[in-house]
Amino acid sequence: MTRVVLVTGATAGFGEAIARRFHAEGDRVILTGRRQERLDRLQGELGERSCAVRLDVRDQAAVAAMVQDLPERFAEIDVLVNNAGLALGLEPAWKAELQDWLTMVQTNCVGAMTLIRQVLPGMVARGRGHIVNMSSIAATHAYPGGNVYGATKAFLTQLSANLRADLVGRAVRVTDIEPGLAESEFSLVRYKGDPERAADPYRGVQPLTPADIAEAVWWAVSLPDHVNINRIEVMPTMQAPGPLRVARSERP
Ligand code: NDP
Ligand code: 8X3
């Protein structure tokens, strides 16, 4: 059975790979993001089974209008991939920009919430659907500078679990994906366009790729309807949780 799959943040990285993965399997994909030229290019490449809508997930009215105005062939959304998101900065909390924190909360939390609130009623009414939330290992593994970014991802992880509690017994599934280090434009965004600093996290490491994450999403969604994958935590083999840090004094 082919599905309608709405992917937020389909203009780069994971979202683009996820859209391509589902499209390659014959599904219809709704591509969203803020960069129009990227949307046009991807939609031009994928063709008929795709539709592109320029969307900033922070704009609640625009999210509602998009869901309302989808062309008929795309109107019944089977899979919502809440992927759009970002980290801004890696400063300790006392030096971080408040505006960066607000942007992360508005995008990663409010954006995903808004999409869910608009799309979920249709899924419940139709008795089918799957929500995939793109969290992060930062939801559970604290690291210096992760402060509000990690907190936004913990919000998504807990929201996913609580949605499952509301949806128990209904044929609407919810999956939380928690990737580790993966190469995309993520780092360039976090370091505000500084290519040197953006390359740093990937130096000497084989990171995950957007295709790896797309495969995990595809797998969770393609399982039979009675199977709900609650959470997937995925890291490259070159990454693992570290020991707890201890700050020692100079005492002999
Ligand atoms: P990219 O920067 O490559 O892609 C981010 C996508 O989000 C882009 O398509 C961007 O599109 C979109 N986006 C950002 N802000 C908005 C907004 N306000 N409205 C709509 N779309 C928006 O990063 P990744 O692909 O790596 O990240 C995807 C998700 O995965 C994020 O939620 C990130 O937190 C998470 N993640 C990433 C990891 C990594 O190591 N890369 C690891 C764990 C989780 P546009 O700019 O066109 O709007
Ligand atoms: C992105 C992965 O480790 O930079 O969510 O927070 S990490």
PDB file of C-alpha atoms and ligand atoms in Angstrom:
ATOM      1  CA  MET A   1       0.000   0.000   0.000  1.00  0.00           C
ATOM      2  CA  THR A   2       1.387   3.413  -0.891  1.00  0.00           C
ATOM      3  CA  ARG A   3       1.277   6.157   1.709  1.00  0.00           C
ATOM      4  CA  VAL A   4       1.271   9.929   1.936  1.00  0.00           C
ATOM      5  CA  VAL A   5       4.357  10.999   3.887  1.00  0.00           C
ATOM      6  CA  LEU A   6       4.814  14.576   5.133  1.00  0.00           C
ATOM      7  CA  VAL A   7       8.435  15.407   5.929  1.00  0.00           C
ATOM      8  CA  THR A   8       9.375  18.666   7.653  1.00  0.00           C
ATOM      9  CA  GLY A   9      12.857  19.943   6.877  1.00  0.00           C
ATOM     10  CA  ALA A  10      13.104  18.070   3.571  1.00  0.00           C
ATOM     11  CA  THR A  11      15.503  20.620   2.048  1.00  0.00           C
ATOM     12  CA  ALA A  12      18.653  19.063   3.548  1.00  0.00           C
ATOM     13  CA  GLY A  13      20.184  16.264   5.583  1.00  0.00           C
ATOM     14  CA  PHE A  14      17.931  13.663   7.208  1.00  0.00           C
ATOM     15  CA  GLY A  15      14.680  15.109   5.876  1.00  0.00           C
ATOM     16  CA  GLU A  16      15.790  15.022   2.259  1.00  0.00           C
ATOM     17  CA  ALA A  17      17.112  11.457   2.663  1.00  0.00           C
ATOM     18  CA  ILE A  18      13.878  10.353   4.353  1.00  0.00           C
ATOM     19  CA  ALA A  19      11.764  11.892   1.573  1.00  0.00           C
ATOM     20  CA  ARG A  20      13.896  10.172  -1.068  1.00  0.00           C
ATOM     21  CA  ARG A  21      13.703   6.825   0.770  1.00  0.00           C
ATOM     22  CA  PHE A  22       9.909   6.789   0.971  1.00  0.00           C
ATOM     23  CA  HIS A  23       9.529   8.123  -2.572  1.00  0.00           C
ATOM     24  CA  ALA A  24      11.781   5.349  -3.888  1.00  0.00           C
ATOM     25  CA  GLU A  25       9.373   2.831  -2.334  1.00  0.00           C
ATOM     26  CA  GLY A  26       6.437   4.296  -4.285  1.00  0.00           C
ATOM     27  CA  ASP A  27       5.012   6.571  -1.592  1.00  0.00           C
ATOM     28  CA  ARG A  28       3.739  10.124  -2.163  1.00  0.00           C
ATOM     29  CA  VAL A  29       5.835  12.674  -0.311  1.00  0.00           C
ATOM     30  CA  ILE A  30       5.038  16.188   0.850  1.00  0.00           C
ATOM     31  CA  LEU A  31       8.289  18.149   0.987  1.00  0.00           C
ATOM     32  CA  THR A  32       8.488  21.141   3.321  1.00  0.00           C
ATOM     33  CA  GLY A  33      11.148  23.596   4.435  1.00  0.00           C
ATOM     34  CA  ARG A  34      11.941  27.281   4.188  1.00  0.00           C
ATOM     35  CA  ARG A  35      14.316  27.241   1.192  1.00  0.00           C
ATOM     36  CA  GLN A  36      12.160  27.468  -1.901  1.00  0.00           C
ATOM     37  CA  GLU A  37      14.913  26.745  -4.445  1.00  0.00           C
ATOM     38  CA  ARG A  38      15.818  23.496  -2.663  1.00  0.00           C
ATOM     39  CA  LEU A  39      12.166  22.468  -2.554  1.00  0.00           C
ATOM     40  CA  ASP A  40      11.780  23.223  -6.260  1.00  0.00           C
ATOM     41  CA  ARG A  41      14.881  21.236  -7.127  1.00  0.00           C
ATOM     42  CA  LEU A  42      13.872  18.153  -5.126  1.00  0.00           C
ATOM     43  CA  GLN A  43      10.287  18.266  -6.306  1.00  0.00           C
ATOM     44  CA  GLY A  44      11.503  18.640  -9.903  1.00  0.00           C
ATOM     45  CA  GLU A  45      13.676  15.581  -9.458  1.00  0.00           C
ATOM     46  CA  LEU A  46      11.094  13.390  -7.707  1.00  0.00           C
ATOM     47  CA  GLY A  47       8.232  14.466  -9.972  1.00  0.00           C
ATOM     48  CA  GLU A  48       4.601  13.537  -9.841  1.00  0.00           C
ATOM     49  CA  ARG A  49       4.465  11.639  -6.536  1.00  0.00           C
ATOM     50  CA  SER A  50       5.804  14.662  -4.675  1.00  0.00           C
ATOM     51  CA  CYS A  51       4.418  18.016  -3.686  1.00  0.00           C
ATOM     52  CA  ALA A  52       6.382  20.899  -2.200  1.00  0.00           C
ATOM     53  CA  VAL A  53       5.134  23.490   0.261  1.00  0.00           C
ATOM     54  CA  ARG A  54       7.348  26.267   1.578  1.00  0.00           C
ATOM     55  CA  LEU A  55       6.854  26.195   5.332  1.00  0.00           C
ATOM     56  CA  ASP A  56       8.428  27.632   8.457  1.00  0.00           C
ATOM     57  CA  VAL A  57       7.267  25.262  11.190  1.00  0.00           C
ATOM     58  CA  ARG A  58       7.258  28.140  13.698  1.00  0.00           C
ATOM     59  CA  ASP A  59       4.395  29.791  11.810  1.00  0.00           C
ATOM     60  CA  GLN A  60       1.292  28.201  13.306  1.00  0.00           C
ATOM     61  CA  ALA A  61      -1.142  29.779  10.837  1.00  0.00           C
ATOM     62  CA  ALA A  62       0.966  28.588   7.906  1.00  0.00           C
ATOM     63  CA  VAL A  63       1.057  25.035   9.278  1.00  0.00           C
ATOM     64  CA  ALA A  64      -2.743  25.018   9.620  1.00  0.00           C
ATOM     65  CA  ALA A  65      -3.188  26.457   6.114  1.00  0.00           C
ATOM     66  CA  MET A  66      -0.813  23.917   4.596  1.00  0.00           C
ATOM     67  CA  VAL A  67      -2.651  20.945   6.105  1.00  0.00           C
ATOM     68  CA  GLN A  68      -5.992  22.429   5.032  1.00  0.00           C
ATOM     69  CA  ASP A  69      -4.962  23.264   1.457  1.00  0.00           C
ATOM     70  CA  LEU A  70      -3.069  20.131   0.394  1.00  0.00           C
ATOM     71  CA  PRO A  71      -3.964  18.832  -3.078  1.00  0.00           C
ATOM     72  CA  GLU A  72      -6.479  15.977  -2.875  1.00  0.00           C
ATOM     73  CA  ARG A  73      -3.911  13.243  -3.628  1.00  0.00           C
ATOM     74  CA  PHE A  74      -1.824  14.373  -0.656  1.00  0.00           C
ATOM     75  CA  ALA A  75      -4.598  15.396   1.750  1.00  0.00           C
ATOM     76  CA  GLU A  76      -4.753  12.244   3.870  1.00  0.00           C
ATOM     77  CA  ILE A  77      -1.413  12.123   5.628  1.00  0.00           C
ATOM     78  CA  ASP A  78      -0.367   8.619   6.682  1.00  0.00           C
ATOM     79  CA  VAL A  79       3.096   9.428   8.018  1.00  0.00           C
ATOM     80  CA  LEU A  80       4.246  12.676   9.617  1.00  0.00           C
ATOM     81  CA  VAL A  81       8.010  12.955  10.036  1.00  0.00           C
ATOM     82  CA  ASN A  82       8.706  15.802  12.441  1.00  0.00           C
ATOM     83  CA  ASN A  83      12.298  16.269  11.381  1.00  0.00           C
ATOM     84  CA  ALA A  84      12.799  20.052  11.009  1.00  0.00           C
ATOM     85  CA  GLY A  85      15.085  21.254  13.745  1.00  0.00           C
ATOM     86  CA  LEU A  86      18.357  22.801  14.683  1.00  0.00           C
ATOM     87  CA  ALA A  87      20.979  23.431  17.321  1.00  0.00           C
ATOM     88  CA  LEU A  88      22.349  26.946  17.680  1.00  0.00           C
ATOM     89  CA  GLY A  89      25.637  27.457  19.497  1.00  0.00           C
ATOM     90  CA  LEU A  90      27.636  25.273  21.866  1.00  0.00           C
ATOM     91  CA  GLU A  91      28.347  27.829  24.580  1.00  0.00           C
ATOM     92  CA  PRO A  92      27.938  27.073  28.263  1.00  0.00           C
ATOM     93  CA  ALA A  93      24.534  28.167  29.548  1.00  0.00           C
ATOM     94  CA  TRP A  94      25.812  31.375  31.114  1.00  0.00           C
ATOM     95  CA  LYS A  95      27.228  32.555  27.783  1.00  0.00           C
ATOM     96  CA  ALA A  96      24.581  31.271  25.356  1.00  0.00           C
ATOM     97  CA  GLU A  97      22.342  33.654  23.405  1.00  0.00           C
ATOM     98  CA  LEU A  98      18.793  33.746  24.780  1.00  0.00           C
ATOM     99  CA  GLN A  99      17.504  34.295  21.238  1.00  0.00           C
ATOM    100  CA  ASP A 100      19.201  31.063  20.123  1.00  0.00           C
ATOM    101  CA  TRP A 101      17.446  29.198  22.907  1.00  0.00           C
ATOM    102  CA  LEU A 102      14.097  30.680  21.915  1.00  0.00           C
ATOM    103  CA  THR A 103      14.641  29.778  18.251  1.00  0.00           C
ATOM    104  CA  MET A 104      15.442  26.168  19.185  1.00  0.00           C
ATOM    105  CA  VAL A 105      12.337  25.907  21.384  1.00  0.00           C
ATOM    106  CA  GLN A 106      10.120  27.501  18.725  1.00  0.00           C
ATOM    107  CA  THR A 107      11.440  25.222  15.973  1.00  0.00           C
ATOM    108  CA  ASN A 108      12.159  21.914  17.688  1.00  0.00           C
ATOM    109  CA  CYS A 109       9.304  21.892  20.216  1.00  0.00           C
ATOM    110  CA  VAL A 110       6.555  24.305  19.139  1.00  0.00           C
ATOM    111  CA  GLY A 111       7.000  23.450  15.454  1.00  0.00           C
ATOM    112  CA  ALA A 112       6.648  19.708  16.041  1.00  0.00           C
ATOM    113  CA  MET A 113       3.736  20.222  18.446  1.00  0.00           C
ATOM    114  CA  THR A 114       1.905  22.377  15.916  1.00  0.00           C
ATOM    115  CA  LEU A 115       2.305  19.820  13.140  1.00  0.00           C
ATOM    116  CA  ILE A 116       1.082  17.042  15.426  1.00  0.00           C
ATOM    117  CA  ARG A 117      -1.959  19.013  16.555  1.00  0.00           C
ATOM    118  CA  GLN A 118      -2.923  19.707  12.937  1.00  0.00           C
ATOM    119  CA  VAL A 119      -2.286  16.234  11.520  1.00  0.00           C
ATOM    120  CA  LEU A 120      -3.227  13.853  14.345  1.00  0.00           C
ATOM    121  CA  PRO A 121      -7.033  14.390  14.311  1.00  0.00           C
ATOM    122  CA  GLY A 122      -7.184  13.154  10.697  1.00  0.00           C
ATOM    123  CA  MET A 123      -5.080  10.102  11.546  1.00  0.00           C
ATOM    124  CA  VAL A 124      -7.332   9.243  14.501  1.00  0.00           C
ATOM    125  CA  ALA A 125     -10.485   9.744  12.422  1.00  0.00           C
ATOM    126  CA  ARG A 126      -9.145   7.519   9.609  1.00  0.00           C
ATOM    127  CA  GLY A 127      -7.862   4.903  12.053  1.00  0.00           C
ATOM    128  CA  ARG A 128      -4.359   4.854  10.584  1.00  0.00           C
ATOM    129  CA  GLY A 129      -1.181   6.880  10.806  1.00  0.00           C
ATOM    130  CA  HIS A 130       2.369   7.107  12.065  1.00  0.00           C
ATOM    131  CA  ILE A 131       4.137  10.027  13.701  1.00  0.00           C
ATOM    132  CA  VAL A 132       7.941   9.964  13.682  1.00  0.00           C
ATOM    133  CA  ASN A 133       9.674  12.535  15.884  1.00  0.00           C
ATOM    134  CA  MET A 134      13.351  13.321  15.261  1.00  0.00           C
ATOM    135  CA  SER A 135      14.862  13.600  18.717  1.00  0.00           C
ATOM    136  CA  SER A 136      18.560  13.041  19.437  1.00  0.00           C
ATOM    137  CA  ILE A 137      20.943  11.257  21.755  1.00  0.00           C
ATOM    138  CA  ALA A 138      21.159  14.758  23.301  1.00  0.00           C
ATOM    139  CA  ALA A 139      17.742  14.003  24.851  1.00  0.00           C
ATOM    140  CA  THR A 140      19.275  11.517  27.256  1.00  0.00           C
ATOM    141  CA  HIS A 141      23.055  12.048  27.145  1.00  0.00           C
ATOM    142  CA  ALA A 142      24.021  15.436  28.558  1.00  0.00           C
ATOM    143  CA  TYR A 143      27.134  17.133  27.159  1.00  0.00           C
ATOM    144  CA  PRO A 144      28.716  20.532  27.745  1.00  0.00           C
ATOM    145  CA  GLY A 145      27.010  23.166  25.618  1.00  0.00           C
ATOM    146  CA  GLY A 146      24.043  20.900  24.896  1.00  0.00           C
ATOM    147  CA  ASN A 147      21.908  22.833  27.407  1.00  0.00           C
ATOM    148  CA  VAL A 148      18.690  23.960  25.685  1.00  0.00           C
ATOM    149  CA  TYR A 149      19.219  21.927  22.503  1.00  0.00           C
ATOM    150  CA  GLY A 150      19.259  18.704  24.550  1.00  0.00           C
ATOM    151  CA  ALA A 151      16.225  19.909  26.495  1.00  0.00           C
ATOM    152  CA  THR A 152      14.226  20.455  23.299  1.00  0.00           C
ATOM    153  CA  LYS A 153      15.048  16.917  22.234  1.00  0.00           C
ATOM    154  CA  ALA A 154      14.076  15.520  25.649  1.00  0.00           C
ATOM    155  CA  PHE A 155      10.747  17.291  25.128  1.00  0.00           C
ATOM    156  CA  LEU A 156      10.255  15.404  21.848  1.00  0.00           C
ATOM    157  CA  THR A 157      11.211  12.079  23.398  1.00  0.00           C
ATOM    158  CA  GLN A 158       8.753  12.534  26.267  1.00  0.00           C
ATOM    159  CA  LEU A 159       6.057  13.908  23.957  1.00  0.00           C
ATOM    160  CA  SER A 160       6.424  10.752  21.856  1.00  0.00           C
ATOM    161  CA  ALA A 161       5.957   8.547  24.920  1.00  0.00           C
ATOM    162  CA  ASN A 162       2.946  10.552  26.088  1.00  0.00           C
ATOM    163  CA  LEU A 163       1.356  10.429  22.628  1.00  0.00           C
ATOM    164  CA  ARG A 164       1.634   6.655  22.796  1.00  0.00           C
ATOM    165  CA  ALA A 165      -0.232   6.774  26.104  1.00  0.00           C
ATOM    166  CA  ASP A 166      -3.062   8.777  24.511  1.00  0.00           C
ATOM    167  CA  LEU A 167      -3.147   6.613  21.394  1.00  0.00           C
ATOM    168  CA  VAL A 168      -3.028   3.177  22.986  1.00  0.00           C
ATOM    169  CA  GLY A 169      -5.490   0.840  21.273  1.00  0.00           C
ATOM    170  CA  ARG A 170      -5.769   3.063  18.203  1.00  0.00           C
ATOM    171  CA  ALA A 171      -4.001   2.240  14.959  1.00  0.00           C
ATOM    172  CA  VAL A 172      -1.843   5.358  15.067  1.00  0.00           C
ATOM    173  CA  ARG A 173       1.812   4.683  15.806  1.00  0.00           C
ATOM    174  CA  VAL A 174       4.484   6.955  17.276  1.00  0.00           C
ATOM    175  CA  THR A 175       8.233   6.485  16.970  1.00  0.00           C
ATOM    176  CA  ASP A 176      10.993   8.559  18.519  1.00  0.00           C
ATOM    177  CA  ILE A 177      14.341   8.512  16.686  1.00  0.00           C
ATOM    178  CA  GLU A 178      17.461   9.481  18.639  1.00  0.00           C
ATOM    179  CA  PRO A 179      20.485   9.773  16.344  1.00  0.00           C
ATOM    180  CA  GLY A 180      24.037  10.437  17.419  1.00  0.00           C
ATOM    181  CA  LEU A 181      26.774  12.126  15.409  1.00  0.00           C
ATOM    182  CA  ALA A 182      25.654  12.419  11.786  1.00  0.00           C
ATOM    183  CA  GLU A 183      27.055  14.480   8.943  1.00  0.00           C
ATOM    184  CA  SER A 184      24.661  17.000   7.413  1.00  0.00           C
ATOM    185  CA  GLU A 185      24.276  20.785   7.473  1.00  0.00           C
ATOM    186  CA  PHE A 186      23.504  20.465  11.197  1.00  0.00           C
ATOM    187  CA  SER A 187      26.980  21.502  12.307  1.00  0.00           C
ATOM    188  CA  LEU A 188      27.181  24.411   9.848  1.00  0.00           C
ATOM    189  CA  VAL A 189      23.910  25.715  11.296  1.00  0.00           C
ATOM    190  CA  ARG A 190      25.057  25.159  14.887  1.00  0.00           C
ATOM    191  CA  TYR A 191      28.247  27.162  14.210  1.00  0.00           C
ATOM    192  CA  LYS A 192      26.357  29.810  12.247  1.00  0.00           C
ATOM    193  CA  GLY A 193      28.029  29.250   8.898  1.00  0.00           C
ATOM    194  CA  ASP A 194      31.651  28.863  10.109  1.00  0.00           C
ATOM    195  CA  PRO A 195      32.938  25.987   7.909  1.00  0.00           C
ATOM    196  CA  GLU A 196      36.106  25.381   9.994  1.00  0.00           C
ATOM    197  CA  ARG A 197      34.264  24.864  13.271  1.00  0.00           C
ATOM    198  CA  ALA A 198      31.502  22.980  11.470  1.00  0.00           C
ATOM    199  CA  ALA A 199      34.005  20.416  10.154  1.00  0.00           C
ATOM    200  CA  ASP A 200      35.438  19.771  13.634  1.00  0.00           C
ATOM    201  CA  PRO A 201      32.932  17.209  14.985  1.00  0.00           C
ATOM    202  CA  TYR A 202      33.525  14.989  11.930  1.00  0.00           C
ATOM    203  CA  ARG A 203      37.334  15.094  11.908  1.00  0.00           C
ATOM    204  CA  GLY A 204      38.791  11.562  12.045  1.00  0.00           C
ATOM    205  CA  VAL A 205      35.375   9.994  12.587  1.00  0.00           C
ATOM    206  CA  GLN A 206      33.082   8.029  10.340  1.00  0.00           C
ATOM    207  CA  PRO A 207      29.774   9.622  11.278  1.00  0.00           C
ATOM    208  CA  LEU A 208      26.273   8.406  10.528  1.00  0.00           C
ATOM    209  CA  THR A 209      24.864   9.559   7.197  1.00  0.00           C
ATOM    210  CA  PRO A 210      21.403  10.946   6.458  1.00  0.00           C
ATOM    211  CA  ALA A 211      20.787   7.705   4.517  1.00  0.00           C
ATOM    212  CA  ASP A 212      21.453   5.686   7.701  1.00  0.00           C
ATOM    213  CA  ILE A 213      18.780   7.651   9.533  1.00  0.00           C
ATOM    214  CA  ALA A 214      16.362   7.401   6.605  1.00  0.00           C
ATOM    215  CA  GLU A 215      16.802   3.612   6.736  1.00  0.00           C
ATOM    216  CA  ALA A 216      15.899   3.539  10.453  1.00  0.00           C
ATOM    217  CA  VAL A 217      12.792   5.638   9.831  1.00  0.00           C
ATOM    218  CA  TRP A 218      11.794   3.522   6.863  1.00  0.00           C
ATOM    219  CA  TRP A 219      12.244   0.312   8.868  1.00  0.00           C
ATOM    220  CA  ALA A 220      10.094   1.511  11.782  1.00  0.00           C
ATOM    221  CA  VAL A 221       7.315   2.670   9.448  1.00  0.00           C
ATOM    222  CA  SER A 222       7.385  -0.362   7.161  1.00  0.00           C
ATOM    223  CA  LEU A 223       6.805  -2.911   9.941  1.00  0.00           C
ATOM    224  CA  PRO A 224       3.273  -4.352  10.196  1.00  0.00           C
ATOM    225  CA  ASP A 225       0.649  -1.989  11.630  1.00  0.00           C
ATOM    226  CA  HIS A 226       0.399  -3.853  14.949  1.00  0.00           C
ATOM    227  CA  VAL A 227       4.100  -3.190  15.669  1.00  0.00           C
ATOM    228  CA  ASN A 228       5.063   0.111  17.293  1.00  0.00           C
ATOM    229  CA  ILE A 229       8.768   0.873  17.557  1.00  0.00           C
ATOM    230  CA  ASN A 230       8.788   3.285  20.481  1.00  0.00           C
ATOM    231  CA  ARG A 231      12.376   4.551  20.379  1.00  0.00           C
ATOM    232  CA  ILE A 232      15.477   4.044  18.273  1.00  0.00           C
ATOM    233  CA  GLU A 233      18.809   5.281  19.622  1.00  0.00           C
ATOM    234  CA  VAL A 234      21.490   5.070  16.946  1.00  0.00           C
ATOM    235  CA  MET A 235      25.158   6.080  17.055  1.00  0.00           C
ATOM    236  CA  PRO A 236      28.118   5.538  14.758  1.00  0.00           C
ATOM    237  CA  THR A 237      30.413   2.788  16.017  1.00  0.00           C
ATOM    238  CA  MET A 238      33.016   5.503  16.666  1.00  0.00           C
ATOM    239  CA  GLN A 239      30.775   7.145  19.288  1.00  0.00           C
ATOM    240  CA  ALA A 240      29.641   5.903  22.703  1.00  0.00           C
ATOM    241  CA  PRO A 241      28.422   7.450  25.936  1.00  0.00           C
ATOM    242  CA  GLY A 242      31.430   8.591  27.949  1.00  0.00           C
ATOM    243  CA  PRO A 243      32.161   8.348  31.660  1.00  0.00           C
ATOM    244  CA  LEU A 244      30.607  10.893  34.009  1.00  0.00           C
ATOM    245  CA  ARG A 245      32.839  13.950  34.406  1.00  0.00           C
ATOM    246  CA  VAL A 246      34.364  14.816  37.739  1.00  0.00           C
ATOM    247  CA  ALA A 247      35.873  18.275  38.295  1.00  0.00           C
ATOM    248  CA  ARG A 248      38.803  17.730  40.696  1.00  0.00           C
ATOM    249  CA  SER A 249      40.350  20.424  42.840  1.00  0.00           C
ATOM    250  CA  GLU A 250      44.110  21.035  42.965  1.00  0.00           C
ATOM    251  CA  ARG A 251      44.216  19.362  46.428  1.00  0.00           C
ATOM    252  CA  PRO A 252      47.144  16.887  46.650  1.00  0.00           C
TER     253      PRO A 252
HETATM  254  P1  NDP B   1      20.205  19.925   8.515  1.00  0.00           P
HETATM  255  O1  NDP B   1      20.638  21.264   9.003  1.00  0.00           O
HETATM  256  O2  NDP B   1      20.959  19.279   7.420  1.00  0.00           O
HETATM  257  O3  NDP B   1      18.656  19.978   8.115  1.00  0.00           O
HETATM  258  C1  NDP B   1      17.717  20.654   8.925  1.00  0.00           C
HETATM  259  C2  NDP B   1      16.415  20.807   8.182  1.00  0.00           C
HETATM  260  O4  NDP B   1      15.476  21.475   9.052  1.00  0.00           O
HETATM  261  C3  NDP B   1      16.549  21.630   6.935  1.00  0.00           C
HETATM  262  O5  NDP B   1      15.797  21.027   5.905  1.00  0.00           O
HETATM  263  C4  NDP B   1      15.927  22.964   7.313  1.00  0.00           C
HETATM  264  O6  NDP B   1      15.294  23.529   6.175  1.00  0.00           O
HETATM  265  C5  NDP B   1      14.878  22.526   8.335  1.00  0.00           C
HETATM  266  N1  NDP B   1      14.468  23.618   9.219  1.00  0.00           N
HETATM  267  C6  NDP B   1      15.207  24.268  10.146  1.00  0.00           C
HETATM  268  N2  NDP B   1      14.481  25.243  10.714  1.00  0.00           N
HETATM  269  C7  NDP B   1      13.242  25.192  10.134  1.00  0.00           C
HETATM  270  C8  NDP B   1      12.050  25.933  10.293  1.00  0.00           C
HETATM  271  N3  NDP B   1      11.949  26.957  11.163  1.00  0.00           N
HETATM  272  N4  NDP B   1      10.973  25.607   9.540  1.00  0.00           N
HETATM  273  C9  NDP B   1      11.064  24.603   8.658  1.00  0.00           C
HETATM  274  N5  NDP B   1      12.156  23.854   8.443  1.00  0.00           N
HETATM  275  C10 NDP B   1      13.239  24.155   9.189  1.00  0.00           C
HETATM  276  O7  NDP B   1      20.218  18.991   9.825  1.00  0.00           O
HETATM  277  P2  NDP B   1      19.894  17.436  10.029  1.00  0.00           P
HETATM  278  O8  NDP B   1      19.316  16.839   8.821  1.00  0.00           O
HETATM  279  O9  NDP B   1      21.079  16.810  10.634  1.00  0.00           O
HETATM  280  O10 NDP B   1      18.807  17.571  11.173  1.00  0.00           O
HETATM  281  C11 NDP B   1      17.481  17.093  11.058  1.00  0.00           C
HETATM  282  C12 NDP B   1      16.962  16.822  12.456  1.00  0.00           C
HETATM  283  O11 NDP B   1      17.750  15.814  13.057  1.00  0.00           O
HETATM  284  C13 NDP B   1      17.005  18.023  13.399  1.00  0.00           C
HETATM  285  O12 NDP B   1      15.835  18.026  14.168  1.00  0.00           O
HETATM  286  C14 NDP B   1      18.240  17.739  14.272  1.00  0.00           C
HETATM  287  O13 NDP B   1      18.110  18.315  15.540  1.00  0.00           O
HETATM  288  C15 NDP B   1      18.176  16.220  14.346  1.00  0.00           C
HETATM  289  N6  NDP B   1      19.431  15.547  14.664  1.00  0.00           N
HETATM  290  C16 NDP B   1      20.586  15.761  13.928  1.00  0.00           C
HETATM  291  C17 NDP B   1      21.738  15.069  14.253  1.00  0.00           C
HETATM  292  C18 NDP B   1      23.032  15.286  13.537  1.00  0.00           C
HETATM  293  O14 NDP B   1      24.103  14.942  14.097  1.00  0.00           O
HETATM  294  N7  NDP B   1      23.043  15.794  12.322  1.00  0.00           N
HETATM  295  C19 NDP B   1      21.738  14.053  15.327  1.00  0.00           C
HETATM  296  C20 NDP B   1      20.497  13.946  16.024  1.00  0.00           C
HETATM  297  C21 NDP B   1      19.390  14.625  15.688  1.00  0.00           C
HETATM  298  P3  NDP B   1      15.271  25.086   5.780  1.00  0.00           P
HETATM  299  O15 NDP B   1      16.531  25.699   6.292  1.00  0.00           O
HETATM  300  O16 NDP B   1      15.151  25.069   4.285  1.00  0.00           O
HETATM  301  O17 NDP B   1      14.038  25.584   6.455  1.00  0.00           O
HETATM  302  C1  8X3 B   2      22.707  16.105  17.315  1.00  0.00           C
HETATM  303  C2  8X3 B   2      23.701  15.173  17.923  1.00  0.00           C
HETATM  304  O1  8X3 B   2      25.461  14.956  19.724  1.00  0.00           O
HETATM  305  O2  8X3 B   2      25.456  17.016  18.420  1.00  0.00           O
HETATM  306  O3  8X3 B   2      21.496  15.991  17.945  1.00  0.00           O
HETATM  307  O4  8X3 B   2      23.750  16.622  20.066  1.00  0.00           O
HETATM  308  S1  8X3 B   2      24.623  15.974  19.098  1.00  0.00           S
END
